[in-house]
Coordinates of C-alpha atoms in Angstrom, one line a residue:
M1 CA -108.5 -43.7 11.6
V2 CA -108.8 -42.1 14.8
N3 CA -106.7 -38.6 15.1
H4 CA -104.8 -38.5 18.0
G5 CA -103.0 -34.9 17.3
R6 CA -99.2 -33.8 16.2
S7 CA -98.3 -33.3 19.9
G8 CA -95.6 -36.1 20.5
G9 CA -96.5 -35.6 24.3
G10 CA -96.0 -38.7 26.6
V11 CA -99.9 -41.0 27.1
T12 CA -100.8 -40.2 30.7
C13 CA -99.9 -35.7 29.9
K14 CA -102.3 -36.1 27.3
T15 CA -104.5 -38.1 29.6
R16 CA -104.3 -35.2 31.7
R17 CA -103.8 -32.4 30.0
V18 CA -101.4 -31.3 29.9
K19 CA -98.1 -30.0 28.8
C20 CA -95.1 -32.8 28.2
D21 CA -91.6 -32.1 28.1
E22 CA -91.4 -34.8 26.3
A23 CA -88.1 -36.0 28.7
R24 CA -87.3 -40.1 29.0
P25 CA -87.4 -42.5 29.9
E26 CA -89.9 -41.0 32.2
C27 CA -91.1 -37.4 31.7
Q28 CA -90.8 -34.3 34.3
S29 CA -94.6 -34.2 35.5
C30 CA -94.3 -37.7 35.8
Q31 CA -91.6 -38.2 37.8
R32 CA -93.0 -35.5 40.5
L33 CA -96.3 -36.2 40.7
S34 CA -95.4 -39.6 41.5
L35 CA -97.5 -40.7 38.6
R36 CA -96.4 -44.2 36.5
C37 CA -95.7 -42.4 32.8
G38 CA -97.4 -43.7 29.5
G39 CA -94.7 -43.6 27.4
Y40 CA -95.4 -42.3 23.8
K41 CA -96.6 -43.5 21.6
M42 CA -94.4 -44.3 18.4
K43 CA -94.9 -43.7 14.9
P44 CA -97.7 -46.3 13.2
V45 CA -95.8 -49.2 11.2
R46 CA -97.4 -51.6 8.9
I47 CA -96.6 -55.2 9.9
R48 CA -97.3 -58.2 8.1
F49 CA -95.7 -61.5 9.0
K50 CA -94.3 -63.5 6.2
D51 CA -92.2 -61.3 3.4
Q52 CA -90.7 -58.4 5.9
N53 CA -90.8 -56.0 2.8
P54 CA -93.4 -53.1 3.4
K55 CA -96.1 -52.8 0.9
P56 CA -99.2 -50.6 1.0
C57 CA -102.4 -52.1 2.0
T58 CA -105.8 -50.3 2.6
K59 CA -108.6 -53.0 3.8
V60 CA -108.1 -56.5 5.1
G61 CA -111.1 -59.1 3.8
P62 CA -111.4 -63.2 4.4
K63 CA -109.9 -63.9 0.8
K64 CA -106.9 -62.0 1.7
A65 CA -106.5 -63.7 5.3
A66 CA -107.3 -66.7 4.3
Q67 CA -103.7 -66.4 2.2
D68 CA -99.9 -66.9 3.8
K69 CA -100.0 -62.7 4.5
L70 CA -102.5 -60.5 7.3
W71 CA -102.2 -56.9 7.2
V72 CA -103.4 -55.0 9.4
P73 CA -103.4 -50.9 9.0
N74 CA -102.9 -48.1 11.1
L75 CA -100.7 -50.7 13.8
R76 CA -99.1 -48.6 16.8
S77 CA -94.8 -49.1 16.8
L78 CA -93.4 -52.3 18.4
A79 CA -91.0 -50.2 20.8
E80 CA -92.1 -50.7 23.8
P81 CA -90.3 -49.2 27.1
D82 CA -90.6 -52.8 28.8
P83 CA -89.0 -55.4 25.8
A84 CA -90.9 -58.5 28.5
V85 CA -93.6 -58.0 25.3
P86 CA -91.4 -57.5 21.7
F87 CA -89.4 -60.4 23.7
F88 CA -92.4 -61.7 23.4
L89 CA -94.5 -61.2 20.4
R90 CA -90.9 -61.9 18.8
H91 CA -89.8 -65.4 20.4
Y92 CA -93.6 -66.7 20.2
A93 CA -95.9 -65.0 18.2
I94 CA -94.2 -64.3 14.8
I95 CA -90.9 -66.5 14.9
G96 CA -92.3 -69.7 13.6
R97 CA -95.2 -69.1 12.4
D98 CA -98.0 -68.7 9.6
M99 CA -100.9 -68.4 8.0
G100 CA -100.8 -72.0 6.7
S101 CA -100.9 -74.0 10.0
T102 CA -102.3 -71.0 12.1
R103 CA -104.5 -72.1 14.9
G104 CA -106.1 -68.5 15.5
F105 CA -104.0 -66.7 19.0
F106 CA -100.7 -66.3 17.9
E107 CA -101.0 -64.7 14.1
M108 CA -104.0 -62.0 15.2
L109 CA -102.4 -61.4 18.4
V110 CA -99.7 -59.2 17.0
P111 CA -101.9 -56.9 14.7
V112 CA -104.9 -57.1 17.5
Y113 CA -102.2 -56.2 19.8
C114 CA -100.5 -53.7 17.7
S115 CA -103.7 -51.9 17.0
Q116 CA -104.6 -51.2 20.6
R117 CA -104.1 -48.8 22.6
Q118 CA -101.7 -48.9 25.0
N119 CA -104.3 -48.7 28.4
S120 CA -106.2 -51.9 26.7
A121 CA -107.7 -55.4 27.9
L122 CA -105.6 -56.3 25.5
S123 CA -102.5 -54.8 25.9
L124 CA -101.8 -55.4 29.5
A125 CA -103.1 -58.9 28.7
V126 CA -99.9 -59.1 26.8
S127 CA -98.0 -56.9 29.2
A128 CA -98.8 -60.1 31.9
V129 CA -98.0 -62.5 30.2
A130 CA -95.0 -61.1 28.5
S131 CA -93.5 -60.6 32.0
E132 CA -93.9 -63.6 33.2
I133 CA -92.6 -65.5 30.4
L134 CA -89.7 -63.3 30.0
S135 CA -88.7 -63.0 34.6
L136 CA -88.7 -67.4 33.7
W137 CA -85.8 -66.9 30.6
R138 CA -84.1 -64.5 33.6
H139 CA -84.2 -67.5 35.7
D140 CA -87.2 -65.3 38.6
S141 CA -88.8 -66.9 40.6
G142 CA -92.1 -65.2 40.1
S143 CA -92.7 -61.4 38.7
R144 CA -94.6 -58.9 40.7
A145 CA -95.3 -57.2 38.6
S146 CA -97.0 -59.6 36.3
Q147 CA -99.2 -60.4 38.4
E148 CA -100.0 -56.3 38.9
T149 CA -100.4 -56.0 35.7
Y150 CA -102.5 -59.0 36.0
T151 CA -104.8 -57.4 38.1
Q152 CA -105.1 -54.1 36.0
A153 CA -106.6 -56.1 33.2
L154 CA -109.2 -58.5 35.1
K155 CA -110.2 -54.7 36.0
C156 CA -109.7 -53.3 32.6
L157 CA -112.2 -56.3 31.4
R158 CA -114.7 -56.4 33.5
R159 CA -115.5 -52.2 32.4
T160 CA -114.4 -53.7 28.7
L161 CA -117.6 -56.2 29.0
Q162 CA -120.0 -53.9 30.2
D163 CA -120.6 -52.3 26.9
H164 CA -122.1 -54.7 24.9
N165 CA -120.3 -54.2 21.7
E166 CA -117.1 -54.9 22.5
W167 CA -117.9 -58.8 22.5
G168 CA -117.7 -59.6 18.6
K169 CA -114.9 -57.9 18.8
P170 CA -111.5 -60.0 18.0
A171 CA -109.9 -57.2 20.9
T172 CA -111.2 -58.5 23.5
A173 CA -111.4 -62.3 22.9
L174 CA -108.0 -62.0 22.6
A175 CA -107.5 -59.9 26.1
V176 CA -109.4 -63.5 27.6
L177 CA -107.7 -65.8 26.0
A178 CA -104.0 -63.9 26.9
L179 CA -104.9 -64.7 30.4
Q180 CA -106.7 -67.6 30.4
F181 CA -102.2 -67.5 28.8
Y182 CA -101.9 -66.3 31.9
E183 CA -103.5 -68.1 34.4
N184 CA -102.2 -72.1 32.5
L185 CA -98.3 -70.5 33.6
A186 CA -99.7 -70.1 36.8
A187 CA -100.1 -73.5 37.4
I188 CA -98.3 -75.0 35.4
Y189 CA -95.5 -72.7 38.3
G190 CA -97.1 -74.3 41.7
R191 CA -98.5 -70.6 41.9
H192 CA -102.5 -72.2 41.9
S193 CA -104.7 -74.6 40.7
A194 CA -105.7 -74.8 37.4
T195 CA -108.8 -72.9 36.4
R196 CA -110.6 -72.6 32.9
V197 CA -112.6 -69.6 33.7
H198 CA -111.1 -66.8 31.3
H199 CA -111.9 -70.0 28.8
D200 CA -115.6 -70.2 29.6
G201 CA -116.2 -67.1 29.1
A202 CA -113.7 -66.7 25.3
V203 CA -116.5 -69.6 25.1
S204 CA -119.7 -67.4 25.6
L205 CA -117.8 -65.2 22.8
L206 CA -118.3 -67.5 20.2
P207 CA -121.9 -66.1 19.1
F208 CA -121.2 -62.8 19.2
A209 CA -119.6 -62.6 15.3
N210 CA -118.4 -59.2 14.5
S211 CA -119.8 -57.8 11.6
D212 CA -117.2 -55.4 10.4
Y213 CA -115.9 -56.7 6.6
T214 CA -112.3 -55.6 8.3
K215 CA -111.8 -58.3 10.9
E216 CA -113.8 -60.5 9.3
A217 CA -111.2 -62.7 8.7
I218 CA -109.4 -61.8 12.0
S219 CA -112.7 -63.6 13.3
A220 CA -113.0 -66.2 12.0
Y221 CA -109.5 -67.4 13.0
I222 CA -110.1 -66.6 16.5
R223 CA -113.5 -68.3 16.4
G224 CA -111.0 -71.0 14.9
Y225 CA -108.2 -70.8 17.8
I226 CA -111.7 -71.7 21.1
I227 CA -112.8 -74.4 19.7
H228 CA -109.6 -75.6 19.2
S229 CA -108.8 -75.3 23.0
E230 CA -112.1 -76.6 23.6
I231 CA -111.8 -79.5 21.8
S232 CA -108.3 -80.2 23.5
S233 CA -109.8 -79.6 26.9
A234 CA -112.4 -82.0 26.0
I235 CA -110.3 -84.6 25.3
Y236 CA -107.8 -83.9 28.3
Q237 CA -111.5 -83.9 30.7
K238 CA -113.1 -87.4 29.0
R239 CA -115.9 -84.8 28.5
S240 CA -118.2 -83.6 25.0
P241 CA -116.9 -80.4 23.9
Q242 CA -120.2 -77.6 24.6
S243 CA -122.9 -77.3 22.9
T244 CA -121.5 -73.8 21.5
V245 CA -118.4 -75.2 20.3
H246 CA -120.3 -78.4 19.1
S247 CA -122.7 -76.3 16.8
C248 CA -119.6 -74.2 15.4
I249 CA -117.8 -76.5 14.0
G250 CA -118.2 -77.4 10.0
S251 CA -120.9 -74.5 9.9
K252 CA -120.1 -71.8 7.1
G253 CA -120.2 -68.4 6.5
P254 CA -118.2 -65.4 6.7
T255 CA -117.8 -65.6 10.9
A256 CA -116.8 -69.3 9.8
A257 CA -113.0 -71.1 11.6
P258 CA -110.9 -71.2 8.6
D259 CA -111.0 -74.4 6.1
N260 CA -107.2 -75.0 7.3
P261 CA -105.2 -78.4 7.9
S262 CA -105.9 -77.6 12.2
S263 CA -109.3 -76.7 11.9
T264 CA -109.5 -79.7 9.4
L265 CA -107.8 -82.2 12.1
D266 CA -110.2 -80.0 15.2
A267 CA -113.5 -81.1 13.5
I268 CA -112.4 -85.2 12.8
S269 CA -110.1 -84.6 16.8
A270 CA -114.8 -83.0 17.5
S271 CA -115.7 -87.0 16.6
V272 CA -112.9 -88.5 19.1
A273 CA -113.8 -86.8 22.3
E274 CA -117.5 -87.8 21.6
L275 CA -117.6 -91.3 21.2
Q276 CA -113.7 -90.7 24.6
A277 CA -116.8 -89.3 26.3
S278 CA -119.4 -91.8 25.6
Y279 CA -117.4 -95.1 25.9
L280 CA -115.3 -94.0 29.3
Q281 CA -119.4 -93.4 30.3
L282 CA -120.2 -96.7 29.5
A283 CA -117.6 -98.3 31.2
A284 CA -118.4 -96.1 34.8
Q285 CA -122.5 -96.9 34.2
N286 CA -122.2 -101.2 33.1
G287 CA -118.6 -101.9 33.0
L288 CA -116.5 -103.0 29.8
M289 CA -116.5 -106.5 30.6
S290 CA -121.0 -106.5 30.9
S291 CA -121.5 -105.5 27.8
T292 CA -121.9 -107.0 24.6
E293 CA -119.7 -108.1 22.5
R294 CA -122.4 -107.0 19.3
I295 CA -121.9 -103.4 21.7
L296 CA -118.5 -103.9 22.0
R297 CA -117.6 -104.6 18.2
D298 CA -119.9 -101.1 17.7
W299 CA -117.8 -99.3 19.1
R300 CA -114.6 -100.5 17.3
A301 CA -115.8 -99.8 14.9
E302 CA -117.2 -96.6 15.4
A303 CA -113.3 -96.0 16.0
K304 CA -112.3 -97.3 13.2
C305 CA -114.3 -95.6 11.2
I306 CA -113.5 -91.7 12.5
D307 CA -110.1 -93.6 12.4
E308 CA -110.2 -93.4 8.5
Q309 CA -111.2 -90.1 8.9
L310 CA -107.6 -89.5 10.3
L311 CA -105.9 -91.7 8.1
A312 CA -107.2 -89.7 5.3
W313 CA -106.0 -86.2 6.7
A314 CA -102.5 -87.5 6.8
Q315 CA -103.2 -88.2 3.5
N316 CA -104.1 -84.6 2.1
V317 CA -101.6 -82.3 4.7
P318 CA -99.6 -80.0 2.1
E319 CA -96.8 -82.7 0.9
H320 CA -93.9 -80.0 3.3
W321 CA -95.8 -81.0 6.1
Q322 CA -94.1 -84.8 6.0
P323 CA -91.9 -85.8 8.7
L324 CA -87.9 -86.0 7.3
R325 CA -86.1 -88.4 8.8
L326 CA -82.9 -87.9 9.6
R327 CA -80.3 -90.2 11.7
S328 CA -78.2 -89.6 14.5
G329 CA -74.2 -89.5 13.5
Q330 CA -74.7 -89.4 10.1
D331 CA -77.8 -86.2 9.4
I332 CA -77.4 -85.2 13.0
D333 CA -74.6 -85.1 16.0
P334 CA -74.6 -87.1 17.8
S335 CA -74.8 -85.2 21.4
I336 CA -78.3 -84.9 20.3
Q337 CA -80.4 -87.9 21.6
T338 CA -83.0 -89.5 20.0
Y339 CA -85.1 -93.0 20.2
E340 CA -83.1 -95.5 17.6
S341 CA -81.5 -93.1 16.6
V342 CA -83.8 -91.4 14.5
C343 CA -85.3 -88.3 14.4
E344 CA -88.2 -86.4 11.8
V345 CA -87.8 -82.5 11.4
Y346 CA -90.4 -79.9 10.5
P347 CA -91.2 -76.6 9.1
S348 CA -92.3 -75.3 12.4
C349 CA -92.6 -76.0 15.7
Q350 CA -96.3 -76.0 15.3
T351 CA -96.2 -78.0 12.2
G352 CA -94.7 -81.0 13.9
T353 CA -97.7 -80.4 17.5
I354 CA -100.2 -80.5 14.9
W355 CA -98.6 -84.1 14.1
N356 CA -98.4 -85.6 17.2
Q357 CA -102.0 -84.0 18.2
W358 CA -103.2 -86.3 15.1
R359 CA -100.5 -89.3 17.1
V360 CA -103.0 -88.8 20.4
Q361 CA -106.7 -88.8 18.4
R362 CA -104.6 -91.7 17.2
L363 CA -103.4 -93.5 20.3
L364 CA -106.5 -92.8 21.6
L365 CA -109.4 -94.4 19.6
V366 CA -107.1 -97.6 19.0
K367 CA -106.1 -97.5 23.2
I368 CA -110.6 -97.9 22.8
I369 CA -110.3 -100.2 20.5
L370 CA -108.6 -102.2 22.3
S371 CA -109.6 -101.8 25.3
S372 CA -112.8 -103.4 24.2
L373 CA -110.4 -105.7 22.6
S374 CA -109.2 -107.4 25.8
T375 CA -112.5 -107.2 27.6
I376 CA -113.7 -110.7 25.9
S377 CA -113.2 -113.6 28.0
N378 CA -115.9 -115.8 27.1
P379 CA -115.8 -117.2 24.0
G380 CA -119.0 -118.1 24.7
Q381 CA -120.6 -114.3 24.5
L382 CA -118.7 -114.9 20.1
E383 CA -122.4 -116.2 17.1
H384 CA -119.6 -117.6 15.6
P385 CA -116.0 -118.3 18.9
E386 CA -114.5 -119.9 16.5
D387 CA -113.7 -117.3 13.8
E388 CA -114.3 -114.6 15.8
A389 CA -112.1 -115.2 18.2
L390 CA -109.6 -115.7 15.5
A391 CA -110.2 -112.2 13.9
E392 CA -110.5 -111.1 16.2
D393 CA -106.8 -111.6 17.8
E394 CA -105.7 -110.3 14.0
D395 CA -107.8 -107.0 15.4
F396 CA -105.1 -106.8 18.5
A397 CA -102.3 -108.2 17.0
K398 CA -103.0 -105.0 14.6
Y399 CA -103.6 -102.5 16.3
K400 CA -101.0 -103.7 18.6
H401 CA -99.1 -102.9 16.4
I402 CA -100.6 -98.8 15.0
F403 CA -99.6 -98.4 19.0
Q404 CA -96.1 -98.6 19.0
E405 CA -96.1 -97.1 15.8
L406 CA -98.0 -94.3 17.2
V407 CA -95.9 -93.7 20.1
D408 CA -92.2 -93.9 18.4
S409 CA -93.6 -91.3 15.6
V410 CA -93.5 -89.5 19.1
C411 CA -90.3 -90.3 20.9
H412 CA -89.5 -89.8 17.2
S413 CA -90.0 -85.9 16.7
V414 CA -88.7 -85.4 20.9
P415 CA -84.7 -84.6 18.9
F416 CA -86.4 -81.9 16.6
Y417 CA -88.1 -79.6 19.7
L418 CA -85.0 -80.5 22.0
G419 CA -81.8 -80.9 20.2
N420 CA -78.7 -81.9 22.2
Q421 CA -80.7 -79.3 25.1
A422 CA -79.8 -79.5 29.3
G423 CA -79.8 -77.4 31.9
S424 CA -82.5 -75.0 32.4
L425 CA -82.6 -73.1 29.1
S426 CA -81.8 -68.5 29.8
I427 CA -81.6 -65.9 26.9
A428 CA -77.8 -67.3 27.1
D429 CA -78.8 -69.4 24.8
F430 CA -80.0 -67.8 21.5
T431 CA -76.7 -67.2 20.4
D432 CA -75.1 -70.8 21.7
P433 CA -73.1 -72.1 19.1
A434 CA -73.0 -75.1 20.9
I435 CA -76.6 -75.6 21.3
L436 CA -77.5 -77.7 18.0
L437 CA -81.2 -78.3 17.0
P438 CA -82.1 -81.6 14.3
S439 CA -83.0 -79.4 11.0
Y440 CA -84.2 -79.4 7.1
H441 CA -81.5 -76.7 7.9
L442 CA -79.0 -79.2 7.7
L443 CA -79.0 -81.3 4.5
A444 CA -76.9 -80.2 2.1
S445 CA -78.3 -78.3 -1.6
G446 CA -78.0 -81.6 -3.3
D447 CA -79.9 -84.1 -1.1
K448 CA -82.6 -85.5 -2.7
R449 CA -84.2 -85.4 0.8
S450 CA -84.1 -81.5 0.8
L451 CA -86.2 -81.1 -1.5
H452 CA -89.0 -82.0 0.6
Q453 CA -89.4 -79.1 2.8
Q454 CA -88.8 -76.8 -0.5
R455 CA -91.9 -74.7 -0.7
P456 CA -93.5 -71.2 -2.3
N457 CA -92.5 -69.4 0.2
P458 CA -89.3 -70.0 2.2
Q459 CA -89.4 -71.1 5.9
A460 CA -87.7 -68.7 8.0
S461 CA -83.7 -68.3 7.9
E462 CA -81.6 -71.1 10.0
E463 CA -81.4 -68.5 12.4
E464 CA -84.6 -67.6 12.9
H465 CA -85.1 -71.8 13.2
K466 CA -82.7 -72.1 15.9
S467 CA -84.8 -69.1 17.6
H468 CA -88.7 -70.4 17.9
I469 CA -87.2 -73.6 18.5
I470 CA -85.6 -72.2 21.7
A471 CA -88.1 -70.0 22.7
Q472 CA -91.7 -72.7 21.3
G473 CA -89.6 -76.6 21.6
P474 CA -89.9 -77.9 25.2
W475 CA -93.7 -76.9 25.8
H476 CA -94.9 -77.8 22.4
I477 CA -93.2 -81.1 23.0
M478 CA -94.4 -81.0 26.6
S479 CA -98.1 -81.5 26.0
A480 CA -96.9 -84.6 23.9
L481 CA -95.1 -86.6 26.6
S482 CA -97.7 -85.4 28.4
R483 CA -100.3 -87.6 27.5
L484 CA -98.3 -90.5 27.0
L485 CA -97.8 -90.9 30.0
T486 CA -101.2 -90.6 31.3
F487 CA -102.2 -93.4 28.9
F488 CA -99.5 -95.2 30.6
L489 CA -100.3 -94.1 34.6
E490 CA -104.4 -95.0 34.1
D491 CA -105.9 -98.0 34.9
D492 CA -107.0 -99.9 32.4
V493 CA -108.0 -103.8 31.3
Q494 CA -105.1 -103.8 29.5
P495 CA -102.0 -102.0 30.9
M496 CA -100.4 -99.6 27.6
A497 CA -97.4 -99.9 28.4
S498 CA -97.0 -103.1 28.3
F499 CA -96.3 -103.5 24.7
L500 CA -93.7 -101.0 24.2
R501 CA -89.9 -101.3 23.2
P502 CA -87.9 -102.8 25.8
G503 CA -86.4 -99.3 27.0
Q504 CA -88.9 -97.8 25.7
H505 CA -90.6 -96.2 28.7
K506 CA -87.8 -94.9 30.5
W507 CA -86.5 -93.5 27.5
I508 CA -90.5 -91.2 27.7
C509 CA -90.0 -90.0 31.4
E510 CA -85.9 -89.6 30.6
Q511 CA -87.7 -87.4 28.1
F512 CA -90.2 -85.7 30.1
L513 CA -88.0 -85.5 32.9
R514 CA -85.5 -82.7 30.5
V515 CA -88.4 -81.3 29.9
T516 CA -89.4 -80.1 33.1
T517 CA -85.8 -79.6 33.9
L518 CA -84.9 -77.1 30.5
L519 CA -89.0 -74.4 32.0
R520 CA -87.9 -74.8 35.4
I521 CA -91.3 -76.8 36.6
P522 CA -90.7 -76.7 40.4
L523 CA -91.1 -79.4 42.1
A524 CA -93.3 -78.1 44.7
D525 CA -95.8 -75.3 45.4
S526 CA -94.2 -72.0 45.3
G527 CA -94.3 -71.6 48.4
D528 CA -92.1 -74.3 49.6
T529 CA -88.5 -72.6 49.6
K530 CA -87.2 -76.5 48.5
G531 CA -90.0 -76.7 45.1
I532 CA -87.6 -75.9 42.6
L533 CA -85.4 -78.4 41.5
H534 CA -83.1 -80.9 39.5
P535 CA -85.6 -84.6 38.8
F536 CA -83.1 -86.2 38.2
N537 CA -81.4 -84.4 41.4
S538 CA -81.4 -88.1 44.1
T539 CA -82.2 -85.3 47.0
A540 CA -85.5 -85.1 45.3
Q541 CA -87.7 -86.8 47.8
G542 CA -90.1 -89.1 46.5
S543 CA -89.3 -91.8 43.6
V544 CA -88.7 -91.2 40.6
N545 CA -92.2 -92.8 39.3
T546 CA -94.1 -90.2 41.5
R547 CA -92.3 -87.6 40.6
I548 CA -93.1 -87.7 36.5
E549 CA -96.6 -89.1 37.9
Y550 CA -97.0 -85.2 40.2
L551 CA -95.8 -83.5 36.7
T552 CA -97.7 -85.0 34.4
E553 CA -101.1 -84.1 36.5
R554 CA -99.7 -80.4 36.7
T555 CA -98.2 -79.5 33.4
R556 CA -101.7 -81.7 31.5
K557 CA -103.8 -79.4 34.6
G558 CA -102.6 -75.5 33.5
A559 CA -100.7 -77.1 29.4
F560 CA -104.6 -78.4 28.0
L561 CA -105.4 -75.0 26.8

């Protein structure tokens, strides 16, 4: 452990090796010289993810980290002079997170961040993201401070990467990922085009695993997140995952991705990405209409095989992960918008989003199957025309029904993420009793369905659950809704929107526009003073469909990571 000495002086004065008068919030020495006071190091604290009652710990190992809690000793305090960092970490990285559903970024961010010095690349990157997030909640047009901190973080990261020993450290990878997070926000809010430069940098760090025993587990979770991000990116961009990531999937050893439902789903999703890329390449080169029935049948067989793996995944997830169905007017308030009066709730945003990821993967496979079936225009291609034509018709009806069920399930998850919220989000929402969010907390203790969500380590309290849904909910469901709308906007042999129930496409569009309103996503770039418009405002230029297409493209480019 590094000995910081007995001095209680500020960070800047310690760096300059001068006496500090310890005045608050800034010492007189820094004020006199117009220096940025780095604040004061607080007494180290310990952080635990599940049980908040502190207990002593000596070291962290892979087996310990595989459980629902993770210890990191000797952490610096979260009591920052800037309120943005604790706000961001509390509402986005702590509440609503657990190791059973972790993808490896937010759950690792808090302990690693707290172990870093205040002017490290990770600390600066987190500060930039936090300032940007808080500015959105305060309805600022943009945070100049966050942009300046982002620039500082970039410079610090470049210096850090000059030391090859830093390449495999968790703090380095998390700093890169946090900067990508910042870039995604900037892209969504129209300050510049989406870039994946930091994401590619994180992928390039994958081969450099940390051999320090106390950090093996942390590194493994971060690797898992990078793998997840690359697979999500590959699916969105309709390409194969990078070879570096592909070689990590299914690997064994101390730095392999943790074996939890999310990482297991990612391994299957990699196959979905590969199949989609290959199928679209075939369509671009030869055209589906010119492909033989045998080739199309092989593609369908592969898609069905992967779909079986996804179905098996759903059977093996923890029981408390299964969606709990509630009904409007019976279990939840009628003011909460639902589709067909149904709402499905989950233990957390993250769990529900993993389910929606599963649904999107299945929709991709169903789309391949239906598209290949739709190309059969000449029965003469079939070896046994009558029998095979009947089988193809049955297959088409079956997967059309599956498509409808999957879209319905995404729609039924929307109320869980949004409740009865309307208008733009604000900090006052966290304490607003008028905001209603459906959850299993609403069920009476004697209701048999309440047993469905019981688990050895109970989920967050009702207040914490509400807080994390308000903070994270719109972001989580935005991705699923934009993906559905992308399906419907894409030209295809058989338009997917034609399979929907009457009015369902309109309902999905309305919910997506509602999300962009809650998050105040502008309808034009930041340079346009008329950019931030209410999506339902009749004075907004362009048709509703045009606005939906524009916003879908923007959010998909910024949020696919």
